[in-house]
Short mmCIF file of C-alpha atoms and ligand atoms in Angstrom, two decimals:
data_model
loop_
_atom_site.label_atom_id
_atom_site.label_comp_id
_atom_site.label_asym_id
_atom_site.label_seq_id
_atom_site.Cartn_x
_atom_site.Cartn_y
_atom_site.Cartn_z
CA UNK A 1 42.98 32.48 -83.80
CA UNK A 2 41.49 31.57 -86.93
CA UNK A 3 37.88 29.49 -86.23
CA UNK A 4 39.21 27.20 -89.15
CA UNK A 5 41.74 25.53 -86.80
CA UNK A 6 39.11 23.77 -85.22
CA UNK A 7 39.04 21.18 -88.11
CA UNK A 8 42.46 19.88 -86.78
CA UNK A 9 40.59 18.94 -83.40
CA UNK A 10 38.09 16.52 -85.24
CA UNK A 11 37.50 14.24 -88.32
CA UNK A 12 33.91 15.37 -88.58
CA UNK A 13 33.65 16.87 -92.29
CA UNK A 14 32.81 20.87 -91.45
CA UNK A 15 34.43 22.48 -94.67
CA UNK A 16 31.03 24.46 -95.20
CA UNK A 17 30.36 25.17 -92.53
CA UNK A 18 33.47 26.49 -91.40
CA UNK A 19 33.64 28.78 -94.80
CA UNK A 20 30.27 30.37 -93.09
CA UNK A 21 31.29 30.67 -90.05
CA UNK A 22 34.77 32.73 -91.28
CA UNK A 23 32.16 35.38 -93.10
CA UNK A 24 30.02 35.32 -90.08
CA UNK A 25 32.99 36.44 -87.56
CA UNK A 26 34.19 39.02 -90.13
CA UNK A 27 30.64 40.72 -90.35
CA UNK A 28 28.77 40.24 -87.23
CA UNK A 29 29.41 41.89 -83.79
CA UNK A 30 31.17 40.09 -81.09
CA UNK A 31 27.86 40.68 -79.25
CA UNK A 32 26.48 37.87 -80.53
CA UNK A 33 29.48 35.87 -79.64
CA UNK A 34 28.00 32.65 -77.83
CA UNK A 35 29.29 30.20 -80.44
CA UNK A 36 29.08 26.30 -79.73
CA UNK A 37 30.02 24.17 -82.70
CA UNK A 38 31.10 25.17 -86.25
CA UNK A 39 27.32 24.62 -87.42
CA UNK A 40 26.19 26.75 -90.11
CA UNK A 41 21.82 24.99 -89.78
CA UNK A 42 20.71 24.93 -93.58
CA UNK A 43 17.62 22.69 -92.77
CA UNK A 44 15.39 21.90 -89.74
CA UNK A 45 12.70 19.15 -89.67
CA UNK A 46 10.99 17.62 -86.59
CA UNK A 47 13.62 17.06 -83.89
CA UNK A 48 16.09 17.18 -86.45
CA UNK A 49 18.70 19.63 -87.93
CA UNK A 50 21.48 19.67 -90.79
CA UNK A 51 23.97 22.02 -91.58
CA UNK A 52 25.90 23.29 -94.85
CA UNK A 53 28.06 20.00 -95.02
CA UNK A 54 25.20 17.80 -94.78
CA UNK A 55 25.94 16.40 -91.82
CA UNK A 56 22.15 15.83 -89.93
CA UNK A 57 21.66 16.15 -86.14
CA UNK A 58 19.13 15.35 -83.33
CA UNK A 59 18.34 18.96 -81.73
CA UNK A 60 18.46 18.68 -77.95
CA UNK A 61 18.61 22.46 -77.76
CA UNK A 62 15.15 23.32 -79.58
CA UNK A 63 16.70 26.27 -80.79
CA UNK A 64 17.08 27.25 -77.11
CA UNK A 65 13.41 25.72 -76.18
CA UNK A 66 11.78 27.38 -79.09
CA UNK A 67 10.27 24.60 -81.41
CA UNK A 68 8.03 22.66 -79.02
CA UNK A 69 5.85 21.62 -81.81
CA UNK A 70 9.01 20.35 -83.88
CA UNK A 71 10.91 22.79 -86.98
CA UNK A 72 8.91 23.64 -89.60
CA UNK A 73 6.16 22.44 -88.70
CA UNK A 74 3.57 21.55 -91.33
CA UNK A 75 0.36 22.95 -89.62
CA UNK A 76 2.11 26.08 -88.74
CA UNK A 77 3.75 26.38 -92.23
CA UNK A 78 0.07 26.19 -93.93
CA UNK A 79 -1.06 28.87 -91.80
CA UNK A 80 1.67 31.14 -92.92
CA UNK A 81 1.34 30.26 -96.39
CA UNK A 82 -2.11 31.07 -95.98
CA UNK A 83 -1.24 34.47 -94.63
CA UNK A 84 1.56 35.15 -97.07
CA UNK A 85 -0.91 35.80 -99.61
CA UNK A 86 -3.07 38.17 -98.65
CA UNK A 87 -1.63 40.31 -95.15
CA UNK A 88 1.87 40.11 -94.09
CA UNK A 89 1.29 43.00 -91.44
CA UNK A 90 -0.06 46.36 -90.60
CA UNK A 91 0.85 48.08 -87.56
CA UNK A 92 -1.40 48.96 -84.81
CA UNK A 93 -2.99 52.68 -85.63
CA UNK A 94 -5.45 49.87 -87.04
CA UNK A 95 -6.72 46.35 -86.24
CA UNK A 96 -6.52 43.42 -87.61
CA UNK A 97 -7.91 39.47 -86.53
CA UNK A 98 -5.02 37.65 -85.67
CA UNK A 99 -4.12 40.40 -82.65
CA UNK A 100 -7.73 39.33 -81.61
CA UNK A 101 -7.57 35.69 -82.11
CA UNK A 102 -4.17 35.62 -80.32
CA UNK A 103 -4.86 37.41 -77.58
CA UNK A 104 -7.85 35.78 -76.77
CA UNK A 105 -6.81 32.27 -77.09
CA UNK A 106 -3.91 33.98 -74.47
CA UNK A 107 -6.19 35.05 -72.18
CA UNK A 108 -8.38 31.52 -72.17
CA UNK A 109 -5.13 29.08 -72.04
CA UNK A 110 -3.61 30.81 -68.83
CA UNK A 111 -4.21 30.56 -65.42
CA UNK A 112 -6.08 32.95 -63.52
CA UNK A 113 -9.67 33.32 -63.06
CA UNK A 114 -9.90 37.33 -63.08
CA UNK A 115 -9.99 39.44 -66.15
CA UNK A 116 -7.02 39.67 -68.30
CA UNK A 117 -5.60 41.38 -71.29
CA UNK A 118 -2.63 41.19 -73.77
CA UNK A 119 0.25 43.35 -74.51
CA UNK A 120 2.07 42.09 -77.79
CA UNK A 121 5.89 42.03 -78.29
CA UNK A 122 8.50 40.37 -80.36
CA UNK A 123 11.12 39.03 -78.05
CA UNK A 124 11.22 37.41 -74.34
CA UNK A 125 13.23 40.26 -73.64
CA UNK A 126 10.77 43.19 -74.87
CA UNK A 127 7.94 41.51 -73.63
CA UNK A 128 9.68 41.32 -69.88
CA UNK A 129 10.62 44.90 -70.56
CA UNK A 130 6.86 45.59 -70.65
CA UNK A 131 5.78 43.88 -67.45
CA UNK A 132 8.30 46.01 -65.51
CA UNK A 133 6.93 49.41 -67.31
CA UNK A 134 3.26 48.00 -66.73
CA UNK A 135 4.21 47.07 -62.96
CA UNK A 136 6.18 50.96 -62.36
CA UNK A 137 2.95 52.28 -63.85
CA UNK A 138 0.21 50.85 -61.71
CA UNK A 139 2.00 50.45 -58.56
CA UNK A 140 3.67 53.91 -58.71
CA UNK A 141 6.98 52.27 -56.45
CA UNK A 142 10.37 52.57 -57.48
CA UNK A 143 11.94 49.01 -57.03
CA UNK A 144 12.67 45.89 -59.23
CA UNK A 145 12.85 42.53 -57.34
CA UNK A 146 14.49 39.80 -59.28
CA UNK A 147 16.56 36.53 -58.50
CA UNK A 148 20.50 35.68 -58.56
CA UNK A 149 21.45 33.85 -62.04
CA UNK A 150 18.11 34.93 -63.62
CA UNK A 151 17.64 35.69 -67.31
CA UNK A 152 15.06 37.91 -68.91
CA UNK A 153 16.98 39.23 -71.91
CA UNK A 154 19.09 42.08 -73.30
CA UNK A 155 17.26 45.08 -73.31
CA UNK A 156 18.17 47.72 -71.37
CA UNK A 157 15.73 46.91 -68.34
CA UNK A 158 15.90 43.24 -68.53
CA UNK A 159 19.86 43.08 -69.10
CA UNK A 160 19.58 45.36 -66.01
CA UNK A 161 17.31 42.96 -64.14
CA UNK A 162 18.78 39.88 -64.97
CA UNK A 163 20.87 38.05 -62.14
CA UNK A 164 23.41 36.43 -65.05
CA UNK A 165 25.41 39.28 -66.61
CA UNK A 166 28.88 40.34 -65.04
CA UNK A 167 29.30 42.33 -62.50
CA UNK A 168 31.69 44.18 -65.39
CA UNK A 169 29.46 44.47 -67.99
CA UNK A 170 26.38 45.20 -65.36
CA UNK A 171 29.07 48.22 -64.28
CA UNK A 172 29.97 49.21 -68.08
CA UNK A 173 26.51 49.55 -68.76
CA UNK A 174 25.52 51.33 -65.88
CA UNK A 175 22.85 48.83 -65.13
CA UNK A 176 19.55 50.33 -63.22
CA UNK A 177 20.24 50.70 -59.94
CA UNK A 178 16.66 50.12 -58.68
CA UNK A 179 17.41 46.33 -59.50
CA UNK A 180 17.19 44.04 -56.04
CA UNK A 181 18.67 40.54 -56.40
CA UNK A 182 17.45 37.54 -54.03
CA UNK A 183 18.71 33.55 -54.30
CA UNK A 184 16.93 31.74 -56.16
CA UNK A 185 16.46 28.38 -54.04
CA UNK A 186 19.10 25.31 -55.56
CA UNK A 187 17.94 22.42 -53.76
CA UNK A 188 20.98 20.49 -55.40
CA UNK A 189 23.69 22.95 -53.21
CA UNK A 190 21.31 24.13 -50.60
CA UNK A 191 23.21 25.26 -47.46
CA UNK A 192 23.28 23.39 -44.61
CA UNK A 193 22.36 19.96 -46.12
CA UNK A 194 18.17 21.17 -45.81
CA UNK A 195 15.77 18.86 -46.80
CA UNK A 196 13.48 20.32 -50.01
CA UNK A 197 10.84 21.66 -48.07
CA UNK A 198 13.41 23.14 -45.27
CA UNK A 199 15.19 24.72 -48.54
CA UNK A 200 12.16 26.38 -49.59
CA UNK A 201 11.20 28.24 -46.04
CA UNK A 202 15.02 29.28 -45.94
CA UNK A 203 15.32 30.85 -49.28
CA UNK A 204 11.62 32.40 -48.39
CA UNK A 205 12.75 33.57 -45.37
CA UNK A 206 15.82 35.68 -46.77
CA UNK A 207 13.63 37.71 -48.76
CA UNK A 208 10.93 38.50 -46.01
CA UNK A 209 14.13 39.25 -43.64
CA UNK A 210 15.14 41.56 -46.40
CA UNK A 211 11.95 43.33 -46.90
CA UNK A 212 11.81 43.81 -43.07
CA UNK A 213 15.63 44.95 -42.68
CA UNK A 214 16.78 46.25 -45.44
CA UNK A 215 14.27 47.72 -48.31
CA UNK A 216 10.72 47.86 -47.41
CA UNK A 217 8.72 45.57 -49.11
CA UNK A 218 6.14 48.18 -49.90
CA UNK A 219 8.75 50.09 -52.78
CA UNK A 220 8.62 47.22 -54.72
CA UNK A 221 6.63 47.05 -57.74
CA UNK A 222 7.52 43.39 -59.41
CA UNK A 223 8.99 40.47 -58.79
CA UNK A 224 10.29 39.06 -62.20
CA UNK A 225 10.47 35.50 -60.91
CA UNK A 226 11.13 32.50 -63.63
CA UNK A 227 8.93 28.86 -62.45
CA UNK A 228 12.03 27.08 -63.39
CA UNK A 229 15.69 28.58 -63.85
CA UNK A 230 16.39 27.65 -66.49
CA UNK A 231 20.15 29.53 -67.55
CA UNK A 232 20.67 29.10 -63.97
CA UNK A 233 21.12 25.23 -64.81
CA UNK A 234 17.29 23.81 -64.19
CA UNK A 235 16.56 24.89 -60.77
CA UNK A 236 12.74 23.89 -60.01
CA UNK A 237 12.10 25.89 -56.75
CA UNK A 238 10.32 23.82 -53.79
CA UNK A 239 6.49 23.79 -54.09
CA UNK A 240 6.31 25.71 -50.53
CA UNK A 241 8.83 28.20 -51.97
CA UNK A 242 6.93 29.37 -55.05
CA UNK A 243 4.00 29.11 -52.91
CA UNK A 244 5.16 31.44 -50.05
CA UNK A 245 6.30 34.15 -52.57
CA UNK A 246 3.08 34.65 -54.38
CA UNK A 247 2.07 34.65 -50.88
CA UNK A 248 4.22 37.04 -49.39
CA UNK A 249 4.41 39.56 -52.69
CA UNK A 250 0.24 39.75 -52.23
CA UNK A 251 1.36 40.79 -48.51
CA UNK A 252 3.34 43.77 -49.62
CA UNK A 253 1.29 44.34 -52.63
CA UNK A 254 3.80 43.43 -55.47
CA UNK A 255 2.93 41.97 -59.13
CA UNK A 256 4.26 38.66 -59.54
CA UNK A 257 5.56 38.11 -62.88
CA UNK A 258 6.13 34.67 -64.03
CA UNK A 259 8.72 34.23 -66.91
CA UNK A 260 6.96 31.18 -68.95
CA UNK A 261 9.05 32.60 -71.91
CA UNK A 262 11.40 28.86 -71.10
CA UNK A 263 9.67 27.13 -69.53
CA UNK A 264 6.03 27.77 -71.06
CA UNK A 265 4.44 26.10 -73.75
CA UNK A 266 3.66 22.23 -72.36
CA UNK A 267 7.72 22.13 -71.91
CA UNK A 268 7.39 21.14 -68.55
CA UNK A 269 4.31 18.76 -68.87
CA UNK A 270 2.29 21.43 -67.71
CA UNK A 271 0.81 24.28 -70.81
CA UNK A 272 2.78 26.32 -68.00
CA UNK A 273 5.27 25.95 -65.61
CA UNK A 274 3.97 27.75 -62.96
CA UNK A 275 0.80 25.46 -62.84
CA UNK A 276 3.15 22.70 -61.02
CA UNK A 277 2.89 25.18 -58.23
CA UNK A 278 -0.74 26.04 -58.27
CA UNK A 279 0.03 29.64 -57.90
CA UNK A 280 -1.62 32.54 -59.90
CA UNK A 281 0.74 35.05 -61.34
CA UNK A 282 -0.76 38.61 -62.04
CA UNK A 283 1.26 38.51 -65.28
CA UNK A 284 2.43 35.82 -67.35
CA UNK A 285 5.07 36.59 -69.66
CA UNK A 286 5.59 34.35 -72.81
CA UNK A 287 8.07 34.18 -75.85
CA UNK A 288 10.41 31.76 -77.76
CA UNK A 289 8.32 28.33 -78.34
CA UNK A 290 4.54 30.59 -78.31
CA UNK A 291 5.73 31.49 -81.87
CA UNK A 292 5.94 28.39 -83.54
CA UNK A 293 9.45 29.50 -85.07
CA UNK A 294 8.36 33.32 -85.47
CA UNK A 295 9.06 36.26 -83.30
CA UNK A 296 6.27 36.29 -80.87
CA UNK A 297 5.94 37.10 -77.60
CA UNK A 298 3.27 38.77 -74.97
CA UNK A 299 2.38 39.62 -71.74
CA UNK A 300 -0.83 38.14 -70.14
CA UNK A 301 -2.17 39.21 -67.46
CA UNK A 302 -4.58 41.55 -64.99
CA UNK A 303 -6.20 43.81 -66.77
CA UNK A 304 -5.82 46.66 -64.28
CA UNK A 305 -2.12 46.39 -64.70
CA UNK A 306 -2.01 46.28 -68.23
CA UNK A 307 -4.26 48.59 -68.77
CA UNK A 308 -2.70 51.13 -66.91
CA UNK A 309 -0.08 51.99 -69.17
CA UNK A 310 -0.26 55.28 -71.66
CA UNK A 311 -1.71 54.28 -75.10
CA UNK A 312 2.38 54.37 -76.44
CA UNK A 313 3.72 52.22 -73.42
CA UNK A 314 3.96 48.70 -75.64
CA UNK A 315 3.50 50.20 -78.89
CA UNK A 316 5.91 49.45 -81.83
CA UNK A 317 5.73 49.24 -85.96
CA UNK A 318 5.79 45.27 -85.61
CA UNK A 319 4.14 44.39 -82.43
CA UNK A 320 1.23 41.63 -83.62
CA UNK A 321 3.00 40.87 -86.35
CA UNK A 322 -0.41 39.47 -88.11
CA UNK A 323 1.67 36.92 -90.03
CA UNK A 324 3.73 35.92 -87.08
CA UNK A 325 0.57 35.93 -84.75
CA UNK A 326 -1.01 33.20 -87.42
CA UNK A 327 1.91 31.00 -86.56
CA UNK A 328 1.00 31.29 -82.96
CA UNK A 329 -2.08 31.20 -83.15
CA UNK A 330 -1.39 27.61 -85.03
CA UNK A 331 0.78 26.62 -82.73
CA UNK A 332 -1.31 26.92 -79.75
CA UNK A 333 -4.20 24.77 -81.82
CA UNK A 334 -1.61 22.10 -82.49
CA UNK A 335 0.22 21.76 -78.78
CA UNK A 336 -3.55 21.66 -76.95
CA UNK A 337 -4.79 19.23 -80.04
CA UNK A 338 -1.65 16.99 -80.02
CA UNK A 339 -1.55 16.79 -76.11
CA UNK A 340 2.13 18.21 -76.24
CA UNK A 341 1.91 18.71 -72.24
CA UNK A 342 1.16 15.30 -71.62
CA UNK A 343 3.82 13.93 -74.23
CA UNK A 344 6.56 15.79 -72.62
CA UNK A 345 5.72 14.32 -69.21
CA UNK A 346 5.58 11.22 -70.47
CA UNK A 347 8.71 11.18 -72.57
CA UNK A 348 10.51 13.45 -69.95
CA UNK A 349 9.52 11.05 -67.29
CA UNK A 350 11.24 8.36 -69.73
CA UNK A 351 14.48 10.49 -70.25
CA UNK A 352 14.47 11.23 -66.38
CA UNK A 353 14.66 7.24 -65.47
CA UNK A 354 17.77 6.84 -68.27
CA UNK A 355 19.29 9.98 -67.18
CA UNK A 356 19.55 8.73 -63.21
CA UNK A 357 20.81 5.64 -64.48
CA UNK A 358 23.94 7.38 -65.73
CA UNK A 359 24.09 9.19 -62.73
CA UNK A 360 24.27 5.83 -60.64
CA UNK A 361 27.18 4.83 -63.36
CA UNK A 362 29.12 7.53 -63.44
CA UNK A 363 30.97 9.61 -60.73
CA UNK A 364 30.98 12.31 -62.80
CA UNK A 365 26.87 12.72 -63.33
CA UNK A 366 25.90 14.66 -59.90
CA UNK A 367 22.42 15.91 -60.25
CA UNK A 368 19.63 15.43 -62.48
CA UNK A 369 16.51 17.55 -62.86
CA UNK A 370 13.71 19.32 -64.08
CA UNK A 371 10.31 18.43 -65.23
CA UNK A 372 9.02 17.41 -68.49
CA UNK A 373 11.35 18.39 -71.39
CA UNK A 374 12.91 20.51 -69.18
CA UNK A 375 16.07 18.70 -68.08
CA UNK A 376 19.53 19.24 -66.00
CA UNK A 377 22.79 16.85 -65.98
CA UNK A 378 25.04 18.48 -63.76
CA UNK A 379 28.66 17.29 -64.90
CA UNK A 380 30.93 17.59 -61.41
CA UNK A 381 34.03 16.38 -60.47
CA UNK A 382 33.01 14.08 -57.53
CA UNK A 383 29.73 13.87 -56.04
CA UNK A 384 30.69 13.47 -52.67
CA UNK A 385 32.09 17.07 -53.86
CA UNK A 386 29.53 18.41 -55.73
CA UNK A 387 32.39 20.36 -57.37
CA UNK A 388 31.54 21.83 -60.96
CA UNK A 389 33.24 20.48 -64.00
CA UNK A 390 32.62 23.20 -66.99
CA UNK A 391 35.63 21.22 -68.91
CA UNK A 392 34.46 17.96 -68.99
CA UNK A 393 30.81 19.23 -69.79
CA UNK A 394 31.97 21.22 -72.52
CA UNK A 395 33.95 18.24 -73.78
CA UNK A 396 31.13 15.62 -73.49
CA UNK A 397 29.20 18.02 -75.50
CA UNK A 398 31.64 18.67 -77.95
CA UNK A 399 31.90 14.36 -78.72
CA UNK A 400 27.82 14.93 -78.69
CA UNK A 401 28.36 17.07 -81.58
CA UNK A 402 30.46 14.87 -83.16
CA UNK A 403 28.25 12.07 -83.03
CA UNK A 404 25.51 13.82 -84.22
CA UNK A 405 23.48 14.98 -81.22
CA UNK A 406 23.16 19.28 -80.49
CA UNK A 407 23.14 19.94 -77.25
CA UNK A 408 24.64 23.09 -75.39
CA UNK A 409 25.87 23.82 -71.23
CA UNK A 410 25.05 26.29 -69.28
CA UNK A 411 23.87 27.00 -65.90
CA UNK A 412 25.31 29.20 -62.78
CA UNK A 413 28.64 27.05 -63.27
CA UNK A 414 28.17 26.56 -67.05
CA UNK A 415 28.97 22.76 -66.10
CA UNK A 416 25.12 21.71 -66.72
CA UNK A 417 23.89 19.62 -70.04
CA UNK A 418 21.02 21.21 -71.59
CA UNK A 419 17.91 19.12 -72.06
CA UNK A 420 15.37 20.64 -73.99
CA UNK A 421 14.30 18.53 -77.45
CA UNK A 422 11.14 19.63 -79.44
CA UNK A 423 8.17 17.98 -77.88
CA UNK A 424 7.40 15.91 -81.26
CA UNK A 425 10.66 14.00 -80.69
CA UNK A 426 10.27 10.21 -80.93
CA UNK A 427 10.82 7.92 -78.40
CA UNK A 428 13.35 6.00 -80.72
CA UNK A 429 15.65 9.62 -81.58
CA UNK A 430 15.44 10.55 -77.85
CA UNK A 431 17.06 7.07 -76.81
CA UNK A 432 19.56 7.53 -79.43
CA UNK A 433 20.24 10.83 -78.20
CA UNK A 434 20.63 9.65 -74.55
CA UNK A 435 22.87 6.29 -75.64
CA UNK A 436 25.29 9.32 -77.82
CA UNK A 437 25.38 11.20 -74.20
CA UNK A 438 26.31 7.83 -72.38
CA UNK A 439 28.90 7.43 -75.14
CA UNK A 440 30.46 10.56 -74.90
CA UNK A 441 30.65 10.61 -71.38
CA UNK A 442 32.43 7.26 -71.58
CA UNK A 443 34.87 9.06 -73.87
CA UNK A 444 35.15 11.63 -71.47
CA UNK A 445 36.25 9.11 -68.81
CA UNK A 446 38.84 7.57 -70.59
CA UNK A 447 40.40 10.76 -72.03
CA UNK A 448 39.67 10.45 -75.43
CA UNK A 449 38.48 14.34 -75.84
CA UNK A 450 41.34 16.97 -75.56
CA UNK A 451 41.33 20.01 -73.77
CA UNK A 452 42.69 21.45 -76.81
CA UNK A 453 38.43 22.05 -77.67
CA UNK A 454 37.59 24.31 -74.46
CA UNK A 455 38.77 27.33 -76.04
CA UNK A 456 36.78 26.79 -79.03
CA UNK A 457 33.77 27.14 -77.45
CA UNK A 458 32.28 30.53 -76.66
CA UNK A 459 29.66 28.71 -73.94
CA UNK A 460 27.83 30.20 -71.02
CA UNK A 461 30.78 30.59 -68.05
C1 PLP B 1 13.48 32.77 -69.11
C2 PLP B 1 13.81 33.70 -70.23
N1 PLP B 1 13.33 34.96 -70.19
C3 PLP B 1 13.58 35.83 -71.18
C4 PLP B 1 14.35 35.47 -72.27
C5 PLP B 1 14.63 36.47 -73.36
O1 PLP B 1 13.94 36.11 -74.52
P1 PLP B 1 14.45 36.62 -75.95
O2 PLP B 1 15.78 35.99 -76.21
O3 PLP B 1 13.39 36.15 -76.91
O4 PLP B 1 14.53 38.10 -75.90
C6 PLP B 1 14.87 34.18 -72.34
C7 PLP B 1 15.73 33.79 -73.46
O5 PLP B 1 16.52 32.89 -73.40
C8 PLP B 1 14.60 33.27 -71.29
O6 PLP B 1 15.06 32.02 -71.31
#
């Protein structure tokens, strides 16, 4: 199946793009195969994107919650330009002021009132990678305690902790076996119709059952726990939940991780998630948006943890990138001086409101959810049902496209729209992005998008 077929399924004008994305498949590994729309990005501005045929976009997807402070943004470009001159990098055998300036600003921005320190990276996924070698190291315990339909990345320890990857590819890969996997609580499908807070003590109570049954407690060095699943669809635990497990790991002595890597950043109305909860995580793992559009990423946390690693534990020829760290260390300045965290609450808040008035529309809008710019629309059959509907999600997305809005699925039934817009998006582009969404569901409806377009898209399943 050649991708240039697709062209006969709509009158959008993709030549370009579609002469990219023909090299692109010939070259590049099937590993990367996730593939939405024939979109070959050329530029990227604000909340906005274009692509090779000119055809311009409002970005719901962020770059997968990457550009909180908006693409290419101007304060962050001047700092790099500033940088470019002078001192792209130099690894660590030496040291260098941005390493300092980041991880400082790191350790003041995060919660916790005990001393911290910083261990650089370059990904989510490397960074993750370190706060399960930093957690093995101090506690000395075998175990790995992680969550159903999680997602901390593809390197070999995270692909092996995370709860989203096949059981065939987790058994092709001979995934770590030292990997233990507990429910994340989904208050939208939680068993026996539980109220939130009920939800919370039940999902609580599995693991403490397990730790008491099953696999002591005590052999556990980490729980990698996210404040908000967010590949999982936008599950935001109950309060009680999140609550109890910080609880309950200090009991049995094992480092909480939190995951901000998603979520962090002001996304959520909060600078991080996990401050909805008013829990303290011993580490705090961050990526994606902390970068302002360059590969950063870092663990902050206890010092004692951190620092017992062996001086190679973290260690590699990029980590604090000194160019990349001056792009984070702008874009930190920029989301605490342009209130970011209180501008997604308010304009999530906003999109929230419109959001549940489509779900009292239409029978085929079952759940909405998440906090700040972190948003949910579970697409499902019937909502007395709650029954997932991947198709029509995929093809409301696909009309999105059409009309000009990005916007991707995923979640545990890859039947969830994914809300996530930079931060700097107007009030006027995110109503035109919700009234394309209302549109395209409408479509939907009245069967105006074939099936004929599921099998183009290489989405999350
Ligand atoms: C919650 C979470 N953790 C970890 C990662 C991995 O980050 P990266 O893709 O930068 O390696 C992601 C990426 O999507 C993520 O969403």
């Amino acid at each position: 199946m050649s991708i240039k077929e697709i062209s006969k399924l709509t009158s959008k004008k993709i030549s370009k793009n579609l002469e990219i994305a023909e090299e692109y498949e010939k070259y590049v590994t099937k590993g990367f195969a996730f593939k939405y729309f024939p979109v070959a990005i050329v530029k990227t501005k604000g909340a906005k994107v274009w692509d090779a045929d000119g055809n311009e976009y409002i970005d719901f997807l962020s770059s997968a919650a990457k550009y909180n402070i908006g693409h290419t943004n101007e304060y962050v470009v001047k700092a790099i330009k500033e940088g470019l001159e002078n001192f792209i990098h130099y690894c660590l055998y030496f040291y260098h002021e941005p390493a300092v300036k980041f991880a400082k600003l790191l350790v003041e921005i995060t919660p916790g009132n005990f001393k911290k320190k910083v261990a650089f990276g370059l990904s989510g996924s490397e960074s993750c990678d370190h706060a399960i070698k930093a957690s093995l190291l101090y506690t000395e315990r075998p175990n790995i305690a992680s969550f159903t339909y999680s997602y901390y990345g593809t390197t070999y320890a995270t692909l092996s902790a995370s709860g989203s990857f096949s059981p065939k590819l987790r058994k092709r890969i001979h995934a770590l076996p030292n990997v233990y996997f507990f429910q994340y609580p989904d208050t939208y499908r939680c068993p026996f119709n539980l109220s939130e807070e009920e939800c919370g003590e039940y999902y609580l109570s599995l693991i403490e059952d397990f730790f008491k049954s099953t696999i002591a407690g005590e052999s556990f060095a980490i729980f990698l726990a996210e404040p908000i699943q967010g590949d999982a669809g936008v599950l935001v635990p109950p309060k009680n939940f999140m609550r109890g497990l910080r609880k309950l790991t200090k009991e049995y002595g094992i480092i909480f991780a939190d995951d901000e890597i998603q979520a962090g950043m002001a996304r959520t109305g909060k600078m991080f998630a996990i401050e909805h909860f008013n829990v303290e995580p011993d580490l705090i793992i961050v990526g994606k948006a902390v970068g302002g559009g360059m590969p950063v990423s870092a663990v902050v946390g206890r010092e004692e943890i951190l620092d017992s690693a062996l001086p190679q534990t973290y260690f590699s020829s990029y980590a604090a990138h000194a160019l990349s760290l001056r792009a984070a260390i702008a874009t930190i300045e920029y989301i605490l001086r342009e209130k970011l965290a209180e501008r997604a609450e308010k304009l999530g808040n906003h999109a929230k409101k419109r959001f549940n008035e489509l779900k009292e529309k239409y029978e085929i809008v079952g759940d909405v959810r998440g906090l700040g710019l972190l948003l949910g629309v579970e697409i499902v059959k019937k909502k007395e049902t709650k029954e997932p509907d991947r198709t029509s999600a995929l093809k409301i997305i696909w009309r999105c496209w059409e009309k000009g809005l990005l916007m991707m699925t995923y979640g545990k039934y890859g039947n969830v729209l994914r809300i996530a817009p930079p931060l700097v998006i107007s009030k006027e582009e995110l109503d035109k992005a919700i009234d394309i969404i209302e549109e395209s569901i409408k479509d939907v409806i009245a069967g105006k998008v074939t099936d004929e377009i599921v099998k183009y898209l290489r989405a999350w399943e």
